[in-house]
């Protein structure tokens, strides 16, 4: 004997994949010149640090390595270190030294 529930479609649970986070990377000055971009959406593993993000960016844009030692990292509009952990929807800015006259 079939019950009413037997005729209902199976319920699928929707689970968000939390093994990755999506961040926005902003490029300024020389970093923008090297990448040709002002911003980039990037997916990284959950628990990644800003250093991990920078490593991924250098792999994608090898010429960033030439300014890597002198850039300033800004996470969500606050200066940060390479050990800071990024979270979903964070904004990471890559700011090289700016000179002018």
C-alpha atoms as a PDB file:
ATOM      1  CA  UNK A   1       0.000   0.000   0.000  1.00  0.00           C
ATOM      2  CA  UNK A   2       1.410   3.399  -1.042  1.00  0.00           C
ATOM      3  CA  UNK A   3       1.193   6.306   1.294  1.00  0.00           C
ATOM      4  CA  UNK A   4       0.816   9.907   0.225  1.00  0.00           C
ATOM      5  CA  UNK A   5       4.508  10.543   0.980  1.00  0.00           C
ATOM      6  CA  UNK A   6       5.594   7.833  -1.503  1.00  0.00           C
ATOM      7  CA  UNK A   7       4.391  10.019  -4.359  1.00  0.00           C
ATOM      8  CA  UNK A   8       6.376  13.091  -3.259  1.00  0.00           C
ATOM      9  CA  UNK A   9       9.720  13.830  -4.898  1.00  0.00           C
ATOM     10  CA  UNK A  10      12.751  13.230  -2.748  1.00  0.00           C
ATOM     11  CA  UNK A  11      13.876  16.298  -0.862  1.00  0.00           C
ATOM     12  CA  UNK A  12      17.422  17.248  -1.657  1.00  0.00           C
ATOM     13  CA  UNK A  13      19.304  19.165   0.947  1.00  0.00           C
ATOM     14  CA  UNK A  14      21.261  22.090  -0.386  1.00  0.00           C
ATOM     15  CA  UNK A  15      24.539  22.443   1.431  1.00  0.00           C
ATOM     16  CA  UNK A  16      26.798  25.387   0.669  1.00  0.00           C
ATOM     17  CA  UNK A  17      30.332  24.262  -0.124  1.00  0.00           C
ATOM     18  CA  UNK A  18      32.282  25.889   2.692  1.00  0.00           C
ATOM     19  CA  UNK A  19      35.655  24.541   1.610  1.00  0.00           C
ATOM     20  CA  UNK A  20      36.169  27.660  -0.537  1.00  0.00           C
ATOM     21  CA  UNK A  21      35.642  31.382  -0.054  1.00  0.00           C
ATOM     22  CA  UNK A  22      35.210  34.078  -2.679  1.00  0.00           C
ATOM     23  CA  UNK A  23      37.174  37.314  -2.259  1.00  0.00           C
ATOM     24  CA  UNK A  24      37.631  40.452  -4.316  1.00  0.00           C
ATOM     25  CA  UNK A  25      41.199  41.600  -5.004  1.00  0.00           C
ATOM     26  CA  UNK A  26      41.844  45.249  -5.854  1.00  0.00           C
ATOM     27  CA  UNK A  27      45.014  46.301  -7.690  1.00  0.00           C
ATOM     28  CA  UNK A  28      46.582  49.748  -7.449  1.00  0.00           C
ATOM     29  CA  UNK A  29      49.435  51.569  -9.197  1.00  0.00           C
ATOM     30  CA  UNK A  30      52.201  49.200 -10.416  1.00  0.00           C
ATOM     31  CA  UNK A  31      50.136  46.114  -9.431  1.00  0.00           C
ATOM     32  CA  UNK A  32      47.352  47.366 -11.715  1.00  0.00           C
ATOM     33  CA  UNK A  33      49.888  47.976 -14.495  1.00  0.00           C
ATOM     34  CA  UNK A  34      51.302  44.452 -14.146  1.00  0.00           C
ATOM     35  CA  UNK A  35      47.960  42.647 -14.066  1.00  0.00           C
ATOM     36  CA  UNK A  36      46.082  44.944 -16.426  1.00  0.00           C
ATOM     37  CA  UNK A  37      43.187  44.771 -13.953  1.00  0.00           C
ATOM     38  CA  UNK A  38      41.663  47.044 -11.354  1.00  0.00           C
ATOM     39  CA  UNK A  39      39.953  44.152  -9.586  1.00  0.00           C
ATOM     40  CA  UNK A  40      39.615  40.389  -9.710  1.00  0.00           C
ATOM     41  CA  UNK A  41      37.203  37.950  -8.110  1.00  0.00           C
ATOM     42  CA  UNK A  42      39.142  35.002  -6.706  1.00  0.00           C
ATOM     43  CA  UNK A  43      38.210  31.705  -5.050  1.00  0.00           C
ATOM     44  CA  UNK A  44      40.559  30.378  -2.377  1.00  0.00           C
ATOM     45  CA  UNK A  45      40.418  27.539   0.117  1.00  0.00           C
ATOM     46  CA  UNK A  46      38.669  28.246   3.385  1.00  0.00           C
ATOM     47  CA  UNK A  47      41.246  29.194   6.006  1.00  0.00           C
ATOM     48  CA  UNK A  48      43.577  30.774   3.427  1.00  0.00           C
ATOM     49  CA  UNK A  49      45.761  33.665   4.530  1.00  0.00           C
ATOM     50  CA  UNK A  50      46.502  36.833   2.620  1.00  0.00           C
ATOM     51  CA  UNK A  51      49.909  35.262   1.897  1.00  0.00           C
ATOM     52  CA  UNK A  52      48.158  32.269   0.282  1.00  0.00           C
ATOM     53  CA  UNK A  53      46.142  34.694  -1.834  1.00  0.00           C
ATOM     54  CA  UNK A  54      49.282  36.567  -2.807  1.00  0.00           C
ATOM     55  CA  UNK A  55      50.989  33.291  -3.775  1.00  0.00           C
ATOM     56  CA  UNK A  56      48.023  32.444  -5.995  1.00  0.00           C
ATOM     57  CA  UNK A  57      48.148  35.892  -7.586  1.00  0.00           C
ATOM     58  CA  UNK A  58      51.892  35.639  -8.262  1.00  0.00           C
ATOM     59  CA  UNK A  59      51.302  32.233  -9.883  1.00  0.00           C
ATOM     60  CA  UNK A  60      48.710  33.862 -12.159  1.00  0.00           C
ATOM     61  CA  UNK A  61      50.703  37.086 -12.714  1.00  0.00           C
ATOM     62  CA  UNK A  62      54.415  36.176 -12.290  1.00  0.00           C
ATOM     63  CA  UNK A  63      55.582  39.783 -12.709  1.00  0.00           C
ATOM     64  CA  UNK A  64      53.898  40.674  -9.403  1.00  0.00           C
ATOM     65  CA  UNK A  65      56.851  38.950  -7.755  1.00  0.00           C
ATOM     66  CA  UNK A  66      59.067  41.941  -8.628  1.00  0.00           C
ATOM     67  CA  UNK A  67      57.047  44.194  -6.270  1.00  0.00           C
ATOM     68  CA  UNK A  68      56.011  41.566  -3.727  1.00  0.00           C
ATOM     69  CA  UNK A  69      58.542  42.590  -1.059  1.00  0.00           C
ATOM     70  CA  UNK A  70      57.390  46.205  -0.987  1.00  0.00           C
ATOM     71  CA  UNK A  71      53.603  46.013  -1.280  1.00  0.00           C
ATOM     72  CA  UNK A  72      51.131  46.897   1.425  1.00  0.00           C
ATOM     73  CA  UNK A  73      48.161  44.585   1.968  1.00  0.00           C
ATOM     74  CA  UNK A  74      44.813  46.024   2.970  1.00  0.00           C
ATOM     75  CA  UNK A  75      42.006  43.684   4.044  1.00  0.00           C
ATOM     76  CA  UNK A  76      38.532  45.206   4.212  1.00  0.00           C
ATOM     77  CA  UNK A  77      39.995  48.725   4.246  1.00  0.00           C
ATOM     78  CA  UNK A  78      42.443  48.016   7.105  1.00  0.00           C
ATOM     79  CA  UNK A  79      46.177  47.440   6.850  1.00  0.00           C
ATOM     80  CA  UNK A  80      46.994  43.793   7.456  1.00  0.00           C
ATOM     81  CA  UNK A  81      49.778  41.215   7.471  1.00  0.00           C
ATOM     82  CA  UNK A  82      50.341  38.179   5.279  1.00  0.00           C
ATOM     83  CA  UNK A  83      49.157  35.930   8.130  1.00  0.00           C
ATOM     84  CA  UNK A  84      45.589  37.310   8.235  1.00  0.00           C
ATOM     85  CA  UNK A  85      42.914  34.766   7.298  1.00  0.00           C
ATOM     86  CA  UNK A  86      40.495  35.817   4.561  1.00  0.00           C
ATOM     87  CA  UNK A  87      36.787  35.150   4.808  1.00  0.00           C
ATOM     88  CA  UNK A  88      34.016  34.919   2.236  1.00  0.00           C
ATOM     89  CA  UNK A  89      33.302  38.247   0.496  1.00  0.00           C
ATOM     90  CA  UNK A  90      36.450  39.916   1.895  1.00  0.00           C
ATOM     91  CA  UNK A  91      38.180  42.610  -0.117  1.00  0.00           C
ATOM     92  CA  UNK A  92      41.968  42.444  -0.408  1.00  0.00           C
ATOM     93  CA  UNK A  93      43.817  45.434  -1.834  1.00  0.00           C
ATOM     94  CA  UNK A  94      47.329  45.132  -3.250  1.00  0.00           C
ATOM     95  CA  UNK A  95      49.054  48.505  -2.884  1.00  0.00           C
ATOM     96  CA  UNK A  96      52.635  48.942  -4.076  1.00  0.00           C
ATOM     97  CA  UNK A  97      54.682  51.988  -3.073  1.00  0.00           C
ATOM     98  CA  UNK A  98      53.540  55.059  -4.933  1.00  0.00           C
ATOM     99  CA  UNK A  99      55.955  57.784  -5.907  1.00  0.00           C
ATOM    100  CA  UNK A 100      55.349  61.040  -7.560  1.00  0.00           C
ATOM    101  CA  UNK A 101      56.421  64.577  -7.653  1.00  0.00           C
END
